[in-house]
Structures are given as C-alpha cells and as structure tokens.
Coordinates of C-alpha atoms in Angstrom, one line a residue:
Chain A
X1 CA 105.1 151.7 121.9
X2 CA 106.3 149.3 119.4
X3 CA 110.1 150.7 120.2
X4 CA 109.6 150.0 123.6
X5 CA 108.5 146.2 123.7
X6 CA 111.4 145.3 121.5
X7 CA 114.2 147.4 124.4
X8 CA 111.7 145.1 126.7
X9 CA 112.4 142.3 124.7
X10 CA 116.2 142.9 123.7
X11 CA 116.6 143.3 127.4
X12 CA 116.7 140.1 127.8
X13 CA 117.3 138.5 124.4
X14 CA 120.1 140.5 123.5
X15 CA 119.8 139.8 119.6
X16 CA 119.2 143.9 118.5
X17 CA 122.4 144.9 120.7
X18 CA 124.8 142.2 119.3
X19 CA 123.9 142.8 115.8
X20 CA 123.8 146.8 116.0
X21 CA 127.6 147.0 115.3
X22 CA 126.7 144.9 111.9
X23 CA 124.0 146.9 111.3
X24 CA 125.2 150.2 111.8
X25 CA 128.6 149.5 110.2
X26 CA 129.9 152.0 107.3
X27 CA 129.6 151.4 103.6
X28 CA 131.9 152.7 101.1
X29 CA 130.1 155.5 99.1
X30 CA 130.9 154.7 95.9
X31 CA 129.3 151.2 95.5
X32 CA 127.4 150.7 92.6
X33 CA 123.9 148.6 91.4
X34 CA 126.1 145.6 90.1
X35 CA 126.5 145.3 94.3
X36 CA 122.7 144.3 94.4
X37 CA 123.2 141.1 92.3
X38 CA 123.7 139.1 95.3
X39 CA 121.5 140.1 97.5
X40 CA 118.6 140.0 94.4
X41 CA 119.4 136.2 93.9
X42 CA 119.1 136.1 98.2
X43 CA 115.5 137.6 97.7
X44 CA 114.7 135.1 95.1
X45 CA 115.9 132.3 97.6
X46 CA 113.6 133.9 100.7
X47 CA 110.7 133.6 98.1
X48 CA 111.7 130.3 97.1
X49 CA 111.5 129.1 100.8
X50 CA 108.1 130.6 101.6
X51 CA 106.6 129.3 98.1
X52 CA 107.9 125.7 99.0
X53 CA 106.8 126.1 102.4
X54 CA 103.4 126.9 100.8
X55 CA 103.1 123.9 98.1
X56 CA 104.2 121.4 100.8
X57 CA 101.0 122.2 102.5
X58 CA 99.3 120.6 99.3
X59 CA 102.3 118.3 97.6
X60 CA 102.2 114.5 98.5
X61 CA 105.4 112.4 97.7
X62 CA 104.3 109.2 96.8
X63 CA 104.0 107.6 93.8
X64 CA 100.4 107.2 93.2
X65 CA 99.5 111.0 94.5
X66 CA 102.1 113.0 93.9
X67 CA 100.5 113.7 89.9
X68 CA 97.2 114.4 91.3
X69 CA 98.3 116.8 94.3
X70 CA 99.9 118.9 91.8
X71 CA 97.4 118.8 89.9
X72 CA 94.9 119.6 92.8
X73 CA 97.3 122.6 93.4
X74 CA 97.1 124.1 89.7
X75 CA 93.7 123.3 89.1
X76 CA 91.6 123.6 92.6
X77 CA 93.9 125.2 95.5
X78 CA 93.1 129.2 95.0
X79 CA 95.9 130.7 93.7
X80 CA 97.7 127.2 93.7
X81 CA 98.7 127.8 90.1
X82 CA 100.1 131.1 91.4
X83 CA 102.7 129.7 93.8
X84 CA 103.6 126.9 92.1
X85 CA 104.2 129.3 88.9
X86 CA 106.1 131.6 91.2
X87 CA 108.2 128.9 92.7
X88 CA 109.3 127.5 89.2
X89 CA 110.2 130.6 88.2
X90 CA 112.3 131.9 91.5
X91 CA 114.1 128.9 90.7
X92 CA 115.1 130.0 87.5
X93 CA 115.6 133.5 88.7
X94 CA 117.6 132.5 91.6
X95 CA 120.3 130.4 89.2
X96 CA 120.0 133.9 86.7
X97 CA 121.2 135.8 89.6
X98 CA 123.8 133.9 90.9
X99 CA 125.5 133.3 87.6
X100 CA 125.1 137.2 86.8
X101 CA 126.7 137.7 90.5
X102 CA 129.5 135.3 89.9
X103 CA 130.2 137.4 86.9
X104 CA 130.0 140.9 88.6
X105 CA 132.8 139.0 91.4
X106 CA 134.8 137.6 89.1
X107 CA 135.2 141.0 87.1
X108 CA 135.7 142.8 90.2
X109 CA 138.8 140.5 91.2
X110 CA 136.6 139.8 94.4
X111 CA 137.8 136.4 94.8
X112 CA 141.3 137.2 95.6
X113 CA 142.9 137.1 99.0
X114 CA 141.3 137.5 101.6
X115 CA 137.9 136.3 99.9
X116 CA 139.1 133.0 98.8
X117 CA 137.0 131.0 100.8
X118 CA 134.1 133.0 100.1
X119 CA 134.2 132.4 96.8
X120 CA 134.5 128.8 97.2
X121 CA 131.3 128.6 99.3
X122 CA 129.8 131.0 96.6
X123 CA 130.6 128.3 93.7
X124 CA 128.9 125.3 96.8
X125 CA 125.9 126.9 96.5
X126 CA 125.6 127.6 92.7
X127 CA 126.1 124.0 92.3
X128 CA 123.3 123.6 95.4
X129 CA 120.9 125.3 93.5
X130 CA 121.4 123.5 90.5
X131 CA 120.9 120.2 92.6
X132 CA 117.5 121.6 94.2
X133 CA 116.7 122.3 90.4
X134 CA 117.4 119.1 89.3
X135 CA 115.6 116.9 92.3
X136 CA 112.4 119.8 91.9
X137 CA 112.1 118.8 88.5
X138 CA 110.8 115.1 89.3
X139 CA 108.1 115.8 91.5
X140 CA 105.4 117.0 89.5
X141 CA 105.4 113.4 88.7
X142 CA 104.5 113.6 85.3
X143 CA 106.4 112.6 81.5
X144 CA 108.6 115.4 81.1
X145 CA 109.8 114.8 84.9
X146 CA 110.2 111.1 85.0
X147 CA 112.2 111.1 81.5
X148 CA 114.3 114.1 82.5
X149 CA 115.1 112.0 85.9
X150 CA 115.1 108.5 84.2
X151 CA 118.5 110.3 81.5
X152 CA 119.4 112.8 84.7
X153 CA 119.9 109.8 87.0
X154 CA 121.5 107.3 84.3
X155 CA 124.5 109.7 84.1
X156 CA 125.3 108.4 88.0
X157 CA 125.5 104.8 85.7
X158 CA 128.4 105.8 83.6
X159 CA 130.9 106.6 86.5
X160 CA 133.8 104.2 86.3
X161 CA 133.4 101.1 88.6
X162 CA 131.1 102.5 91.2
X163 CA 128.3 103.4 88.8
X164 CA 126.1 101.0 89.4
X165 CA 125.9 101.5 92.9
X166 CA 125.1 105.1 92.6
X167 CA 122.7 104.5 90.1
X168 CA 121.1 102.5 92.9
X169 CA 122.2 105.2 95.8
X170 CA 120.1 108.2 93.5
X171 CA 117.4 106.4 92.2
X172 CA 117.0 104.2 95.5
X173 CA 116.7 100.6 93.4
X174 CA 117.7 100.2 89.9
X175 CA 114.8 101.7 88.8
X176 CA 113.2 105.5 88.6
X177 CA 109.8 104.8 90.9
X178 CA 108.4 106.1 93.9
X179 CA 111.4 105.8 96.1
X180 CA 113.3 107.7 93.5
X181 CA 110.7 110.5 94.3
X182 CA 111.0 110.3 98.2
X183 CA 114.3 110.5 97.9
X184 CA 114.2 113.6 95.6
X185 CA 111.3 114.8 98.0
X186 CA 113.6 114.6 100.8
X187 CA 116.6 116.3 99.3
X188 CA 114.5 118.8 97.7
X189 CA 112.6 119.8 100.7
X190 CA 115.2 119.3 103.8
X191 CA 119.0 118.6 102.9
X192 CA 119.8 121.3 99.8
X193 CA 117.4 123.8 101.5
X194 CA 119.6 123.3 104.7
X195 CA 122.9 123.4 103.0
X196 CA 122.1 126.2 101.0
X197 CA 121.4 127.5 104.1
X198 CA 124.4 126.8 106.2
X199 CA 126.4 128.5 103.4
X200 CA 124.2 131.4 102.5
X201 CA 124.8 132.0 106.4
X202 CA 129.0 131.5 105.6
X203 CA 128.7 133.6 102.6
X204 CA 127.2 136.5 104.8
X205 CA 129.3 136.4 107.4
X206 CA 132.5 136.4 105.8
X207 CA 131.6 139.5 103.6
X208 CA 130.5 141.4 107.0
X209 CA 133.8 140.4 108.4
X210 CA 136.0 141.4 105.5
X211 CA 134.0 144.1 104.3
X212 CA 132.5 144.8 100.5
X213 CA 135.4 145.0 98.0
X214 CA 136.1 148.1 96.7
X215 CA 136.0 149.1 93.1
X216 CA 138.2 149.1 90.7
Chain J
X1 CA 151.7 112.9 129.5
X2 CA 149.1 115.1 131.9
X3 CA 146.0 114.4 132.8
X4 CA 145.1 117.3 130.8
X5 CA 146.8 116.4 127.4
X6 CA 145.2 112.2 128.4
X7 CA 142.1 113.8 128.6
X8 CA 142.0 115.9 125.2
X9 CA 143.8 113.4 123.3
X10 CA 141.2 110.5 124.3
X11 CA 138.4 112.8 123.9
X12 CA 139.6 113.5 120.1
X13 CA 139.8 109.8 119.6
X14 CA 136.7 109.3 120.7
X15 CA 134.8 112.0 118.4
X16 CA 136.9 110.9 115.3
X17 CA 135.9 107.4 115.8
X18 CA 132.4 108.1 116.3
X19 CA 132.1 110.0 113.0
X20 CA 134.2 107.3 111.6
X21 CA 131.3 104.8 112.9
X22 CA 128.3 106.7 112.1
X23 CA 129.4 107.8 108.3
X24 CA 129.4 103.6 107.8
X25 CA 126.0 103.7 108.9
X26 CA 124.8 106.3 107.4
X27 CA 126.6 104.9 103.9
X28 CA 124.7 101.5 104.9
X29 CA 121.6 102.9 105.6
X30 CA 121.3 105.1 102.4
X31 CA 122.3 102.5 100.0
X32 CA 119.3 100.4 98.8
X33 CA 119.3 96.4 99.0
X34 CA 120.1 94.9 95.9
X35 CA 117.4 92.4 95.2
X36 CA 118.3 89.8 92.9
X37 CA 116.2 89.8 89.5
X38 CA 114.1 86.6 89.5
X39 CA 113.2 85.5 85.4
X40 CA 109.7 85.3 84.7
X41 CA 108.0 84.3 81.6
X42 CA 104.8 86.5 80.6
X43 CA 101.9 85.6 78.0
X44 CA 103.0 88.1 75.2
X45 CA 100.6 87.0 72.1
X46 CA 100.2 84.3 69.9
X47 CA 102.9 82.2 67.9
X48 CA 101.0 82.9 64.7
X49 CA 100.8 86.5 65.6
X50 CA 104.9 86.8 65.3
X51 CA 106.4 88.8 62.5
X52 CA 107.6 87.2 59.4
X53 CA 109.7 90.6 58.6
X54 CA 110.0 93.8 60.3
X55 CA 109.7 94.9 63.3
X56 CA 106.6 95.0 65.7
X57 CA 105.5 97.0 68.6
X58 CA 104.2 94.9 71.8
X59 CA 102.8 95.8 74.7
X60 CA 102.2 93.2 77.5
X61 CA 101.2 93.6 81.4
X62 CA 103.1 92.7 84.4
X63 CA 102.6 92.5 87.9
X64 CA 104.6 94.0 90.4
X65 CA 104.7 94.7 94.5
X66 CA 100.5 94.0 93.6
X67 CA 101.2 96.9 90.7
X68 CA 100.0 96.4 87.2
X69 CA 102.6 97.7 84.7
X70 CA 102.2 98.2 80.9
X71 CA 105.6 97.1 79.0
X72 CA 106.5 97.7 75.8
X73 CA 108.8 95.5 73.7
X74 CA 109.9 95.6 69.8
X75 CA 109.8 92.1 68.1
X76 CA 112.1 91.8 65.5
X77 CA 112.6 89.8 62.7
X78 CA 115.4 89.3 60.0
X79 CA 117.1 86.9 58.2
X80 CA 114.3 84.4 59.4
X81 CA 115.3 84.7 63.3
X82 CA 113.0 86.6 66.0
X83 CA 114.1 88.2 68.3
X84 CA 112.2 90.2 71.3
X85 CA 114.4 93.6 71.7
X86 CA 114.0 96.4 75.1
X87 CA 113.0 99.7 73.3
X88 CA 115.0 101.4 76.1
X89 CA 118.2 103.1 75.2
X90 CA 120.7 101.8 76.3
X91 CA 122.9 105.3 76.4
X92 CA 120.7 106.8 78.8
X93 CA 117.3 105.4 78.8
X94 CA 115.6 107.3 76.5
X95 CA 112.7 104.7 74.9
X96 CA 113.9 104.1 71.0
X97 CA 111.4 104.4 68.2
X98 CA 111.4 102.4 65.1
X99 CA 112.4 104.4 61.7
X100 CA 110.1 102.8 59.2
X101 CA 112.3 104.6 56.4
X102 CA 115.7 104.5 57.6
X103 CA 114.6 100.6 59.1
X104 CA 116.8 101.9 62.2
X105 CA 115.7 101.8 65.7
X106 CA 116.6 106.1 66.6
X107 CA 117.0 107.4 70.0
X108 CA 115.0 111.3 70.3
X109 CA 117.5 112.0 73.2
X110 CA 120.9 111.8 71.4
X111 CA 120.5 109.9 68.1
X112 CA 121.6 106.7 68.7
X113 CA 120.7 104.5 65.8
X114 CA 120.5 100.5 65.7
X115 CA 119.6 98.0 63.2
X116 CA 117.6 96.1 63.2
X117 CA 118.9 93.2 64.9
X118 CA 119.4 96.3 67.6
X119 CA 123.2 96.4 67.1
X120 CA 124.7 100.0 67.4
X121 CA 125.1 101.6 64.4
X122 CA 126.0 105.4 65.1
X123 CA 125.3 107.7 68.0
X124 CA 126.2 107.2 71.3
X125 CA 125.2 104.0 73.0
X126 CA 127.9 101.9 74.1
X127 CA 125.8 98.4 73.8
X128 CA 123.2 96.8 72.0
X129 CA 119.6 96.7 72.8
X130 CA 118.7 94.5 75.5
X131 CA 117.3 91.0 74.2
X132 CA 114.9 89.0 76.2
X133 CA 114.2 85.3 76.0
X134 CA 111.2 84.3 73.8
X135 CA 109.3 81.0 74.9
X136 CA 106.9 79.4 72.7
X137 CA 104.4 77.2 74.1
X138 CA 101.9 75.2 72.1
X139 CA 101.3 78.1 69.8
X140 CA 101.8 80.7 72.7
X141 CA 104.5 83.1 73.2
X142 CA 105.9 83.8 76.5
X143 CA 108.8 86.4 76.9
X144 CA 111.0 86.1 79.9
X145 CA 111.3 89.7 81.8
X146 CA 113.6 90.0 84.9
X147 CA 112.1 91.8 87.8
Chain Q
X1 CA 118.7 168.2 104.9
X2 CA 121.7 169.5 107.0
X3 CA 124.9 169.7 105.8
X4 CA 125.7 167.5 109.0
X5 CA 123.7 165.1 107.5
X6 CA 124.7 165.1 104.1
X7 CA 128.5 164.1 105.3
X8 CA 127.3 161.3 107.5
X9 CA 128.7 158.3 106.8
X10 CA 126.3 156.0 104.6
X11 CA 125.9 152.8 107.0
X12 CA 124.5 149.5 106.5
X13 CA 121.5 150.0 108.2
X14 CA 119.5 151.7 107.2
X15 CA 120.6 153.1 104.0
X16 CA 121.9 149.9 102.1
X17 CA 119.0 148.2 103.4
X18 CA 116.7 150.5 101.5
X19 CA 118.3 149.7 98.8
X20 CA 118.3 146.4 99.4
X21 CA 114.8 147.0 99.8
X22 CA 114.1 148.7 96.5
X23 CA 116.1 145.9 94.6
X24 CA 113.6 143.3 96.6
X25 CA 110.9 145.1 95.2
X26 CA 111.8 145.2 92.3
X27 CA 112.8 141.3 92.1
X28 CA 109.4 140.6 93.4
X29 CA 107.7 142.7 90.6
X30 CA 109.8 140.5 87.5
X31 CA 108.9 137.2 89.2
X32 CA 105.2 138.1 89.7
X33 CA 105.0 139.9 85.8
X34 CA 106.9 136.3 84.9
X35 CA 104.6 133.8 87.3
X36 CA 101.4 135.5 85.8
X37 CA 102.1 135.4 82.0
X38 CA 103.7 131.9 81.9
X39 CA 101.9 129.6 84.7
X40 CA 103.7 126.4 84.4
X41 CA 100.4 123.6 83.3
X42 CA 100.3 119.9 84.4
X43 CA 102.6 117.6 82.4
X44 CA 100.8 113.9 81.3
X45 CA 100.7 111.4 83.4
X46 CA 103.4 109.2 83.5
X47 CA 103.4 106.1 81.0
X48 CA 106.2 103.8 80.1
X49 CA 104.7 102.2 77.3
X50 CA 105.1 106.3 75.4
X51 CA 107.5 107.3 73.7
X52 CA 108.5 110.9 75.2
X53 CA 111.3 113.5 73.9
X54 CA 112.7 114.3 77.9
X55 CA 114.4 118.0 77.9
X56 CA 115.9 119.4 81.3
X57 CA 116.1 122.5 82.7
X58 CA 117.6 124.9 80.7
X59 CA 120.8 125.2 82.7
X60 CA 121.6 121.4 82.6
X61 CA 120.7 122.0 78.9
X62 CA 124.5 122.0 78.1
X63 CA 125.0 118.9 79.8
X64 CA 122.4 117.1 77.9
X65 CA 124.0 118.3 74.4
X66 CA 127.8 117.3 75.9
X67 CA 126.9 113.6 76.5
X68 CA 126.3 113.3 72.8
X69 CA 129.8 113.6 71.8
X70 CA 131.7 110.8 74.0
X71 CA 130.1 107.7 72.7
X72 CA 130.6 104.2 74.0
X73 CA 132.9 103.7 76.8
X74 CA 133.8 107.4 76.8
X75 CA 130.6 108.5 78.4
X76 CA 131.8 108.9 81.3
X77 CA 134.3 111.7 80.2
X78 CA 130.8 113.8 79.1
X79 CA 129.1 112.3 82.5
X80 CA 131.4 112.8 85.2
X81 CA 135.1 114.6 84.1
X82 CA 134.0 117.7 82.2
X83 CA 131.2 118.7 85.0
X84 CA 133.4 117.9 87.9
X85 CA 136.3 119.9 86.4
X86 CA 134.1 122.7 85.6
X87 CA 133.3 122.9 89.2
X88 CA 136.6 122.1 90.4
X89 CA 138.1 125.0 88.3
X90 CA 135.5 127.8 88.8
X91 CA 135.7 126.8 92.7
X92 CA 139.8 127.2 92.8
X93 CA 139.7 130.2 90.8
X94 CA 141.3 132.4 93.4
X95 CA 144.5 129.9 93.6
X96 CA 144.7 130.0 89.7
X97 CA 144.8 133.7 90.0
X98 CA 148.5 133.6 91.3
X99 CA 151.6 135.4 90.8
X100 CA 152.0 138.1 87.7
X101 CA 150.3 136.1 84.9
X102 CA 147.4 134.8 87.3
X103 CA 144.8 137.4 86.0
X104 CA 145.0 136.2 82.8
X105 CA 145.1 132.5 83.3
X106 CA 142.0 133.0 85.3
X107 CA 140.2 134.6 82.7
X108 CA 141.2 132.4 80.6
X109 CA 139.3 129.4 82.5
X110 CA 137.0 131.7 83.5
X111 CA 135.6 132.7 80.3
X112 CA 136.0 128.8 79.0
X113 CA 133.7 127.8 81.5
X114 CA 131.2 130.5 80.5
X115 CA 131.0 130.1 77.1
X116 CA 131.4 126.6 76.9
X117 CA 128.0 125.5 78.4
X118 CA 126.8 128.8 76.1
X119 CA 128.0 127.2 73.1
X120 CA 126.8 123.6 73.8
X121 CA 122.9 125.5 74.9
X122 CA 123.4 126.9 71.5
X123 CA 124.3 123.9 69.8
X124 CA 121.2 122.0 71.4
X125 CA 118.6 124.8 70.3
X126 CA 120.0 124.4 66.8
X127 CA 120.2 121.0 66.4
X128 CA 116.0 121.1 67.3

C-alpha cells in the first residue's frame, strides 16, 4: 500500500527515480568504520537543527527576555532542559566529529586530486561550525556569555586600521547590548545554519560524484 | 559584433553591476551608524568622601535610551592627585580588579597588571586605563562619562 | 543466504545506509547518556558592575591562551594572523601536498596545526 502511493507520487514528482542511480550505486567492500566519521558529525548536525528548531519555539532575542526565556526553557518547558542540554552538547559533538573526520581524510591522502575542492568546503564548514558555536554562546544572555562575547568580539578591535569598524559591524554599536544579541540571533539561527547547509549539500555531492577514496 | 554576442555581453554587464550595487548596500546597511559620544557629568559621591590614598571602588547610575545602568569606576589616589580610572581592560575588556597586596590593578583574563595610576606594567594591554574627568561642585563630585 | 547473494555487490542503498543507520544510533545514544548526566544550568544574570572570569568554548580555548603572548601593538598577530593562516593552510592543504616532497610538507603543517591549539588548551588548563 505504502509502496504504491509513493510510485503514485514519484509518478509525478520524479524525486525516487532521479536519485535511484545514487542510491543504488556500488560501494567498495573493504571500507572501514573510520568511513562513518562523517556522516556521525552529519547526524549530530540533523539533531542540531531539529533541537534549534525546538528551543526557538521558546527563545526570545531581545535584551530584556532573552535570560528569562532560557530560563523559562530549563526550568518550566517539559523537557526544556532536555533539548537545550542536547543541543549544547550536539554542538560540541558535531565540532568532535568533524575534527576526528578531518584527521581520518587527511591520513587517508583524501584531499588530493580530484578531492581538492572537497576538502576546501570541508575546512568552510569546520570554521562554520565554530562561528555557530561562537554566536550560540551569547544567547543565554547571561555572565559567562556576555564576558565571553564582550573578549570574543574585542578581538574584531585589534585588526589593523579597519578594527574599529568591525568592532561596530559584530557588535552592531560600540558596545556588547541587545543588538549585539539580534545580530548573533540572526546569524545563529538563519545565515551559518544556511551556509552550513549550502556546503554540507557541496560536500555530498562531490563525494557521490567522485566516489569514496579507497584505502590505502 | 551579433546580436547574439550584444545580447550576452550586455546581459553580463548588467548582472555584474547589479551585484556590484547591491553588495554596497548591503555593506551600508549592515554597518551601524556611528553616533557621536555626547560628555555628561553624573553625581558620583561626595568631595569629602574622595580617597586620601588608595584606591576605591564606585558605583554610580546612568540613564540610557530610558535604561538605568549600574557603572563601576576605581578612584585612585597617589602622590596627592585623584584620579577616576575605567576598570575595563583595555586588552580585551575584561573588568580589572584591584590587588590590595601587590597594589596593582590585574586583569583575570590575561594578566595584565597596572599601577596604580593605571599605567601598564606587565601583561598584555597596549594602553592605559581609561581616565574620566572628575568635576567638583560645591563639595559634590561629578564624573564626566561619554555615552 | 544464496551464494548469489553473498557476491552481490554491496550498494549504497541499502546496505551503507544501515550502517549509517547503526552509527546514527549509536551517536544519538552518546548525546542523550551526555545531555542527561550534564544538563547545562542557567548562568547569572548579566551585571556590569561584577567582576566575572569569561572562559569560551573549549575549542576557541587556544585562542583565548594565544592572545596572551603578543602584547601591545602586536595583538593583532595573536587576533587575526595566526587564526587566518591556520585556516588558510589547513584549507590549501591539497596544493601544499605537491610534487615528491609534498606528503611530507603537508604533514608537516598538518600536524602544526593540530598540536598547536593542543599545546596552547594545555597551556591554559595549566596555567588555572
């Protein structure tokens, strides 16, 4: 039954016949677990989205709620202190697995021609995910996030001669306050998400074009 | 030239100048407008109340965008001149502490020291302490904060 | 099973997604044993008037312990030249990796770049 709404539906959406070649296409044999390194940091990104998509449900970016909304989702939300434990941690599981994937590719020679560019967008993300760590980290709203941010964001000062306007580009006045947090908010929750995105989608489809890279 | 190369080559033109356009809007857009600081003085305590030596912590409300805003300051004083000193780091903007024992000012984040006239002594920061204006009015002190 | 089947060429679908699957799993089950026994709490409200010791994430960690060593004008090196080449580096790995020698050269910068930010984490935990 179930088999047959999806033929209906492929019918005329064509998505299960496009993808069947990718799908069905052959694996080498002799691939080991170090291969699942990848897609394990992939699964902790998947769970990253639907966490996020859960606490924004409950988070409020401003200034004078965003401490008590987060504390509304540890304290009162059921299992709010679940997700939001779960998200922080994804986050550092997700950087864990991408540096320990990095490492398996880099001792596996994986980055050499024809992978080059793969590699490239591998090392765009890493430094995505740090950036979606780093903007995540202000919006409890609380000491150890403003501090981190207020020493995070003075870094942007110290650049030679445009400093002090990207101090005021990051922080959104010269100041960490609440548009510093919107800001962050907005990064956190829409442009790093997408990039990550865009090249997670890259990253995928340039190993199903040129295929896993055999062992050593 | 054919119409056909006219045609591409305008069409190019037109799509590189319209990302050319829109990235300086979106650069415009993104960057915040930089307010000028406007000095204003603040009741900060009493004249009497100022240290003859050492160096005490004060804390004094301001007002801003309809906000109240609790500020803390260090007042200084040595070799008989006062001085009203920012406790924030000026290395990264850590807040500094006073070291009763050491009589440095020490920064938690990277251990900057300063004396205590808030000059650099060792660590990182590249500048003094930021000094604010002190005011005294009939027996009242005022410090001047820029906002 | 047949020895037809046994000789059948392992495809994508579906047997590397049951693995995928099983690694999944098992990702899921380390986050939740994680999430469960260390629930993040609520920080303190935010006050500028309090002194506060600020500590990062741990993987910026390194960054915070680099900025210590280039004082005054030389922040900037600790700031903005040591990350960005890090990046720059580990992102043009596969053009270092050229001709006879390239293996090594890369490992060379690769393995820099790993235990630098190693040593500096180090160095930070220590100097606590």
């Amino acid at each position: 039954m179930i088999s047959r709404v999806i033929e209906w539906m492929d019918e005329r959406f064509g998505i299960v016949s496009i993808h069947r070649r990718i799908l069905r296409r052959p694996m080498p044999e002799d691939i080991s677990y170090g291969y699942c390194l990848g897609g394990m940091a992939f699964t902790f990104f998947l769970i990253l989205a639907v966490t996020g998509m859960m606490l924004s449900l409950y988070y409020v970016p401003s200034e004078t709620e965003a401490y008590r909304s987060v504390q509304k989702i540890t304290e009162e939300v059921p299992l709010g202190w679940l997700v939001r434990s779960m998200h922080k941690w994804s986050a550092s599981l997700f950087i864990i697995f991408i540096l320990l994937h990095t490492l398996r590719v880099f001792i596996a020679k994986a980055y050499r021609k024809p992978r080059e560019l793969n590699w490239m967008v591998g090392v765009f993300v890493l430094v995505l995910a740090m950036g979606s760590g780093f903007t995540g980290y202000l919006l409890p709203w609380d000491q150890r996030a403003y501090w981190a941010t207020e020493v995070g964001t003075s870094m942007a000062g110290t650049v030679p001669f445009i400093g002090e306007y990207l101090l005021h580009l990051v922080r959104g006045g010269p100041e960490v306050n609440g548009n510093t947090l919107v800001r962050f908010y907005s990064l956190h929750m829409l442009y790093i998400p997408l990039s990550i995105s865009a090249g997670l989608w890259m990253h995928f489809h340039m190993v199903r074009r040129q295929g896993v890279s055999k062992r050593l | 030239m054919e119409r056909r190369d006219f045609l591409k080559r305008a069409l190019n033109f037109f799509i590189a100048s319209a990302a050319l356009l829109s990235s300086a809007l979106l650069l415009r857009f993104i960057s915040p407008r930089q307010k000028t600081a406007i000095e204003q003085y603040h009741y900060l305590m009493q004249e009497d109340e100022l240290p003859r030596r050492g160096v005490k912590k004060v804390e004094f409300t301001i007002e801003q965008y309809g906000k109240k805003r609790t500020q803390r300051i260090f007042i200084s004083a040595a070799k008989g001149s006062v001085t009203a000193l920012s406790p924030v780091c000026t290395h990264l903007g850590c807040t500094v502490v006073w070291d009763h024992n050491s009589s440095e000012f020490v920064c938690p984040c990277h251990a900057g020291r300063y004396n205590i006239s808030g000059e650099v002594i060792s660590g990182p920061p590249p500048k003094p302490l930021e000094r604010f204006t002190l005011r005294v009015e009939s027996g009242r002190v005022f410090i001047g904060w820029k906002a | 099973m047949s020895a037809e089947r046994k000789n059948e060429q392992k495809t994508f679908y579906p047997h590397f997604v049951a693995e995928i699957a099983a690694a999944a799993l098992l990702c899921l089950q380390l986050l939740l044993v994680l999430a469960l026994l260390f629930a993040p709490d609520t920080g303190r409200q935010i006050d500028l008037s309090r002194q506060f010791q600020p500590r990062p994430e741990w993987y910026f960690l390194w960054l915070f312990e680099l900025v210590k060593y280039f004082p005054g004008k030389s922040i900037f090196i600790g700031t903005l030249v040591v990350p960005a080449l890090s990046v720059l580096l580990l992102a043009l790995m596969p053009f270092i990796d050229q001709g006879s020698s390239g293996r090594k050269k890369a490992s060379v910068v690769f393995y820099v770049l790993a235990v630098m930010p190693i040593l500096l984490t180090a160095m930070y935990l220590l100097s606590r």
